[in-house]
């Protein structure tokens, strides 16, 4: 079942959603929630379904942070960072930087007539923007992407019930040293250190980098996998539809704080409750013909790719900005661009194509 959920989860998720929308899956050692309304209920109710549990996979790698804490502790960890990601400030602060970075990256491969766009554009752009947002100096793109490949692999192993190797721990140790060295320079991390202890600053910066790199790279790559169906004039809608059809973060984990009944399932205190954002976003009760890529849908903002409730993604608007400008740049600068081969998406916790191979008419 783990293999099916990793490679082609949609038939299984559709069957569960129709017959057992809160299902106990032994392979996950927890409950899987697959219906849109139930996903909302779980994510909104942090008192009953918490992230604050020592089993939480990301916390086991990077330590406690806004991602793995609730109530007052969550607010204390999130507040020093949140004011820098307000929607009205994102465009003013980042649009020029993102456009310049996209132009620089595309200039590096435009003449070749072909490239693998996930690691030539999406990944390096995500690293550069996170570095700019957090005020990190000397951020080596290849090194940071290698750290996050290792961390993602470890999180996937934990979620699948496998014993992870040491790569994720080693990678986070190197990332931690990089972040601690940046706190001494004036930056967003310096500001955060005025209210949080250094280990707390590092853990929160790590999860912001995690979201800003891993899921943003996946978000851009997933949209580019529909390259031949993209219309520059309708990119905002296409972004939302791509988020709906294939969220870069496929699942979010919660833990029951009390015995609770949910859609006929008797969930015990302490049980793992995993919300499948992938399944919720393909619920036919909400989205007609849910397996079809259709940017013309009237209700795209009901997609749950950025989660919901107190843990709604802090960087959602920045990720949307990066994705829009990256694809605009590709469409504007690479004439006749098309996929060289299908881009197959996979992943248990984080879903994206292994590569987005494209070709165009070189200038």
Coordinates of C-alpha atoms in Angstrom, one line a residue:
X1 CA 0.0 0.0 0.0
X2 CA 2.9 2.4 0.7
X3 CA 4.1 1.9 -2.8
X4 CA 0.6 2.6 -4.2
X5 CA 0.3 5.8 -2.1
X6 CA 3.7 6.9 -3.4
X7 CA 3.3 6.2 -7.1
X8 CA -0.4 6.2 -8.1
X9 CA -2.5 6.9 -5.0
X10 CA -5.6 8.2 -6.8
X11 CA -7.6 5.0 -7.3
X12 CA -7.1 3.9 -3.7
X13 CA -7.9 7.3 -2.4
X14 CA -11.1 7.5 -4.5
X15 CA -12.2 4.1 -3.2
X16 CA -11.6 5.0 0.4
X17 CA -13.3 8.4 0.0
X18 CA -16.4 6.8 -1.3
X19 CA -16.6 3.8 1.1
X20 CA -14.5 4.6 4.2
X21 CA -13.6 8.3 4.3
X22 CA -11.8 7.8 7.7
X23 CA -10.0 4.5 7.3
X24 CA -7.5 2.7 9.5
X25 CA -4.4 1.9 7.4
X26 CA -2.0 -0.6 9.1
X27 CA 0.8 0.4 6.8
X28 CA 0.6 4.0 8.2
X29 CA -0.3 2.9 11.7
X30 CA -3.0 5.5 11.6
X31 CA -6.2 6.8 10.2
X32 CA -6.4 8.4 6.7
X33 CA -9.0 11.1 6.1
X34 CA -9.9 11.5 2.4
X35 CA -13.1 13.6 2.3
X36 CA -12.9 17.4 1.8
X37 CA -15.4 18.3 4.6
X38 CA -13.7 16.0 7.1
X39 CA -10.2 17.3 6.1
X40 CA -11.4 20.8 7.0
X41 CA -12.9 19.6 10.3
X42 CA -9.7 18.0 11.4
X43 CA -7.4 20.9 10.4
X44 CA -9.7 23.5 12.0
X45 CA -9.9 21.7 15.3
X46 CA -6.5 21.9 16.8
X47 CA -7.8 21.1 20.3
X48 CA -8.9 17.7 19.2
X49 CA -6.4 17.0 16.4
X50 CA -3.0 18.4 17.4
X51 CA 0.4 18.5 15.8
X52 CA 2.1 18.6 19.2
X53 CA 3.2 15.0 19.6
X54 CA 6.8 13.6 19.8
X55 CA 6.0 11.3 16.8
X56 CA 5.5 14.2 14.4
X57 CA 7.9 13.4 11.6
X58 CA 9.3 16.8 10.8
X59 CA 9.9 17.7 14.5
X60 CA 11.8 14.4 14.8
X61 CA 14.3 15.8 12.2
X62 CA 14.4 19.5 13.0
X63 CA 13.0 19.9 16.5
X64 CA 9.9 21.7 17.8
X65 CA 8.7 24.6 15.7
X66 CA 5.6 26.5 14.6
X67 CA 4.9 23.5 12.4
X68 CA 4.7 21.0 15.4
X69 CA 3.3 23.1 18.2
X70 CA -0.2 24.3 19.0
X71 CA -2.0 26.9 21.0
X72 CA 0.1 29.6 22.8
X73 CA 3.4 27.8 21.9
X74 CA 2.5 27.8 18.3
X75 CA 1.7 31.6 18.4
X76 CA 4.9 32.4 20.1
X77 CA 7.0 30.5 17.5
X78 CA 5.0 31.8 14.5
X79 CA 4.5 35.5 15.3
X80 CA 8.2 36.7 14.9
X81 CA 8.1 35.4 11.3
X82 CA 4.5 36.0 10.3
X83 CA 4.6 39.7 10.0
X84 CA 7.1 39.4 7.2
X85 CA 4.8 37.3 5.1
X86 CA 1.7 39.5 5.0
X87 CA 0.1 39.3 1.6
X88 CA 0.1 43.1 1.0
X89 CA 3.9 43.2 1.5
X90 CA 4.9 40.2 -0.6
X91 CA 4.6 41.7 -4.1
X92 CA 6.4 45.0 -3.1
X93 CA 9.2 43.2 -1.4
X94 CA 9.8 40.2 -3.7
X95 CA 8.5 40.7 -7.2
X96 CA 11.5 42.5 -8.5
X97 CA 13.9 40.0 -6.9
X98 CA 12.0 37.0 -8.2
X99 CA 11.8 38.4 -11.8
X100 CA 15.6 39.1 -11.8
X101 CA 16.4 35.7 -10.4
X102 CA 14.2 33.9 -13.0
X103 CA 15.8 35.9 -15.8
X104 CA 19.2 35.1 -14.6
X105 CA 18.5 31.4 -14.3
X106 CA 16.8 31.2 -17.7
X107 CA 19.7 33.1 -19.3
X108 CA 21.9 30.2 -18.1
X109 CA 20.2 27.6 -20.3
X110 CA 18.1 29.3 -22.9
X111 CA 20.6 28.9 -25.7
X112 CA 20.7 25.1 -25.2
X113 CA 17.2 24.5 -26.5
X114 CA 16.5 22.0 -23.7
X115 CA 16.7 21.7 -19.9
X116 CA 15.4 19.9 -16.9
X117 CA 13.4 22.7 -15.4
X118 CA 12.9 21.4 -11.9
X119 CA 16.5 21.6 -10.9
X120 CA 17.6 24.2 -13.5
X121 CA 14.8 26.7 -12.5
X122 CA 12.4 25.7 -9.8
X123 CA 14.9 24.5 -7.2
X124 CA 17.5 27.2 -7.5
X125 CA 14.8 29.9 -7.5
X126 CA 13.2 28.5 -4.4
X127 CA 16.6 28.5 -2.6
X128 CA 17.4 32.1 -3.7
X129 CA 14.0 33.4 -2.6
X130 CA 14.1 31.7 0.9
X131 CA 17.7 33.1 1.3
X132 CA 16.4 36.6 0.5
X133 CA 13.4 36.2 2.7
X134 CA 15.3 35.1 5.8
X135 CA 18.3 37.3 5.1
X136 CA 20.7 34.4 4.7
X137 CA 24.2 35.2 3.2
X138 CA 26.3 32.8 1.1
X139 CA 23.5 30.3 0.4
X140 CA 25.0 27.6 -1.8
X141 CA 22.1 26.4 -4.0
X142 CA 23.4 22.9 -4.7
X143 CA 24.3 22.3 -1.1
X144 CA 21.0 23.5 0.3
X145 CA 19.0 21.3 -2.2
X146 CA 21.1 18.3 -1.2
X147 CA 20.3 19.0 2.4
X148 CA 16.6 19.1 1.7
X149 CA 16.7 16.0 -0.5
X150 CA 18.1 14.1 2.5
X151 CA 15.6 15.6 5.0
X152 CA 12.7 14.8 2.7
X153 CA 13.9 11.2 2.3
X154 CA 14.0 10.9 6.1
X155 CA 10.5 12.4 6.6
X156 CA 9.2 10.0 4.0
X157 CA 10.9 7.0 5.8
X158 CA 9.3 8.0 9.1
X159 CA 5.9 8.5 7.5
X160 CA 6.2 5.0 5.9
X161 CA 7.2 3.4 9.1
X162 CA 10.7 2.7 7.9
X163 CA 13.8 3.2 10.0
X164 CA 15.5 6.2 8.5
X165 CA 19.2 6.3 7.8
X166 CA 21.5 9.0 9.2
X167 CA 21.4 11.3 6.1
X168 CA 18.6 13.5 7.3
X169 CA 20.1 14.0 10.7
X170 CA 23.5 14.8 9.1
X171 CA 21.9 17.2 6.6
X172 CA 20.0 19.0 9.4
X173 CA 23.2 19.3 11.4
X174 CA 24.9 21.1 8.5
X175 CA 21.8 23.3 7.9
X176 CA 21.7 24.1 11.6
X177 CA 25.3 25.3 11.6
X178 CA 24.6 27.4 8.5
X179 CA 21.6 29.0 10.2
X180 CA 23.3 29.6 13.5
X181 CA 26.1 31.4 11.7
X182 CA 23.5 33.7 10.1
X183 CA 21.8 34.7 13.3
X184 CA 24.7 37.0 14.2
X185 CA 24.3 39.0 11.0
X186 CA 21.3 41.4 10.9
X187 CA 18.4 39.5 9.4
X188 CA 14.9 38.2 10.0
X189 CA 16.6 35.5 12.1
X190 CA 18.3 38.2 14.3
X191 CA 14.8 39.7 14.9
X192 CA 13.4 36.3 15.8
X193 CA 16.2 35.7 18.2
X194 CA 15.0 38.6 20.3
X195 CA 12.0 36.6 21.4
X196 CA 13.0 33.0 20.7
X197 CA 15.9 30.9 21.9
X198 CA 18.6 30.1 19.3
X199 CA 17.5 26.4 18.9
X200 CA 13.9 27.7 18.4
X201 CA 15.0 30.2 15.8
X202 CA 16.9 27.5 13.9
X203 CA 14.0 25.0 14.0
X204 CA 11.6 27.6 12.7
X205 CA 14.0 28.8 10.0
X206 CA 14.5 25.2 9.0
X207 CA 10.7 24.6 8.5
X208 CA 10.3 27.9 6.6
X209 CA 13.2 26.8 4.4
X210 CA 11.6 23.4 4.1
X211 CA 8.3 24.9 2.9
X212 CA 9.9 27.6 0.8
X213 CA 12.2 25.1 -0.9
X214 CA 10.8 21.6 -1.0
X215 CA 7.1 22.4 -1.5
X216 CA 7.7 25.5 -3.7
X217 CA 10.0 23.6 -6.0
X218 CA 7.3 20.9 -6.2
X219 CA 4.6 23.5 -6.8
X220 CA 6.5 25.0 -9.7
X221 CA 7.5 21.6 -11.1
X222 CA 3.9 20.3 -10.8
X223 CA 2.5 23.2 -12.8
X224 CA 5.2 22.9 -15.4
X225 CA 4.2 19.3 -15.9
X226 CA 1.1 20.8 -17.5
X227 CA 3.2 23.0 -19.7
X228 CA 1.4 22.4 -23.0
X229 CA -1.9 23.4 -21.5
X230 CA -0.8 26.7 -19.9
X231 CA -2.1 30.0 -21.1
X232 CA -0.1 33.0 -19.8
X233 CA -3.2 35.1 -19.4
X234 CA -4.8 32.5 -17.1
X235 CA -1.8 31.6 -15.0
X236 CA -3.3 32.5 -11.6
X237 CA -6.2 30.1 -12.2
X238 CA -3.8 27.4 -13.6
X239 CA -1.7 27.7 -10.4
X240 CA -4.7 27.1 -8.2
X241 CA -5.8 24.2 -10.4
X242 CA -2.4 22.6 -10.3
X243 CA -2.4 23.0 -6.5
X244 CA -5.7 21.3 -6.4
X245 CA -4.8 18.4 -8.7
X246 CA -1.4 17.7 -7.2
X247 CA -0.5 19.4 -3.9
X248 CA 3.2 19.4 -3.4
X249 CA 2.6 18.4 0.3
X250 CA 0.3 15.4 -0.1
X251 CA -0.6 14.9 3.6
X252 CA -0.6 16.6 7.0
X253 CA -0.4 14.7 10.2
X254 CA -2.4 15.2 13.4
X255 CA -2.8 13.3 16.7
X256 CA -6.1 12.8 18.6
X257 CA -6.1 14.4 22.0
X258 CA -9.2 12.5 23.1
X259 CA -11.4 9.7 22.0
X260 CA -13.5 11.0 19.1
X261 CA -15.9 9.7 16.5
X262 CA -15.4 10.9 12.9
X263 CA -17.5 9.7 10.0
X264 CA -18.3 6.4 11.7
X265 CA -14.7 5.8 12.8
X266 CA -13.9 5.5 16.5
X267 CA -10.6 7.3 16.9
X268 CA -8.8 6.7 20.2
X269 CA -6.8 9.3 22.1
X270 CA -3.2 9.3 20.8
X271 CA -4.1 7.9 17.4
X272 CA -2.4 9.3 14.3
X273 CA -4.9 11.0 12.0
X274 CA -3.4 11.8 8.6
X275 CA -5.3 14.2 6.3
X276 CA -4.8 13.4 2.6
X277 CA -4.8 16.8 0.9
X278 CA -4.5 14.9 -2.4
X279 CA -7.7 13.0 -1.7
X280 CA -9.6 16.1 -0.3
X281 CA -8.6 18.1 -3.4
X282 CA -10.1 15.4 -5.7
X283 CA -13.4 15.1 -3.8
X284 CA -16.2 14.9 -6.5
X285 CA -18.6 16.4 -4.0
X286 CA -16.6 19.6 -4.3
X287 CA -14.9 19.5 -7.6
X288 CA -16.6 18.2 -10.7
X289 CA -14.5 15.8 -12.8
X290 CA -11.8 16.0 -10.2
X291 CA -9.1 14.1 -12.1
X292 CA -9.1 16.5 -15.0
X293 CA -6.8 19.6 -15.2
X294 CA -9.3 22.4 -15.7
X295 CA -8.3 26.0 -14.8
X296 CA -11.8 27.2 -15.6
X297 CA -13.3 25.7 -12.4
X298 CA -15.4 28.3 -10.5
X299 CA -14.4 27.2 -7.0
X300 CA -10.6 26.7 -7.2
X301 CA -10.0 28.6 -4.0
X302 CA -11.6 25.7 -2.1
X303 CA -8.4 23.7 -2.8
X304 CA -6.5 22.7 0.4
X305 CA -2.9 22.5 -0.8
X306 CA -1.7 25.0 1.8
X307 CA -3.6 23.2 4.5
X308 CA -6.2 25.1 6.7
X309 CA -6.8 26.4 10.2
X310 CA -4.0 27.6 12.5
X311 CA -1.3 25.8 10.4
X312 CA -2.2 27.4 7.1
X313 CA 1.0 27.8 5.1
X314 CA 2.8 31.1 6.1
X315 CA 4.4 31.5 2.7
X316 CA 1.4 30.7 0.5
X317 CA 1.4 34.1 -1.3
X318 CA 5.1 34.1 -1.8
X319 CA 5.0 30.6 -3.3
X320 CA 2.2 31.7 -5.7
X321 CA 4.3 34.8 -6.7
X322 CA 7.3 32.6 -7.4
X323 CA 5.3 30.1 -9.4
X324 CA 3.6 32.7 -11.5
X325 CA 6.8 34.6 -12.4
X326 CA 8.8 31.4 -13.1
X327 CA 6.2 30.2 -15.6
X328 CA 5.7 33.6 -17.1
X329 CA 9.4 33.8 -17.7
X330 CA 9.5 30.3 -19.3
X331 CA 6.6 31.1 -21.6
X332 CA 8.0 34.5 -22.5
X333 CA 11.7 33.6 -23.0
X334 CA 11.6 30.1 -24.4
X335 CA 9.7 30.1 -27.8
X336 CA 7.8 26.9 -28.7
X337 CA 8.5 25.3 -25.4
X338 CA 7.1 21.9 -24.9
X339 CA 7.7 18.8 -22.7
X340 CA 10.3 16.5 -24.1
X341 CA 8.7 13.6 -22.1
X342 CA 5.8 13.2 -19.6
X343 CA 6.6 14.4 -16.1
X344 CA 5.4 11.7 -13.8
X345 CA 4.7 12.9 -10.2
X346 CA 5.4 10.7 -7.2
X347 CA 6.0 10.9 -3.5
X348 CA 4.4 9.7 -0.3
X349 CA 4.5 12.9 1.7
X350 CA 5.9 15.4 -0.8
X351 CA 4.8 14.9 -4.4
X352 CA 6.6 16.3 -7.5
X353 CA 8.1 14.9 -10.8
X354 CA 11.6 13.5 -10.7
X355 CA 12.3 15.9 -13.6
X356 CA 10.5 18.3 -16.0
X357 CA 12.4 17.8 -19.3
X358 CA 11.5 20.5 -21.8
X359 CA 12.7 21.7 -25.2
X360 CA 12.2 24.9 -27.2
X361 CA 13.6 26.8 -30.2
X362 CA 17.0 28.1 -29.1
X363 CA 17.6 31.7 -29.9

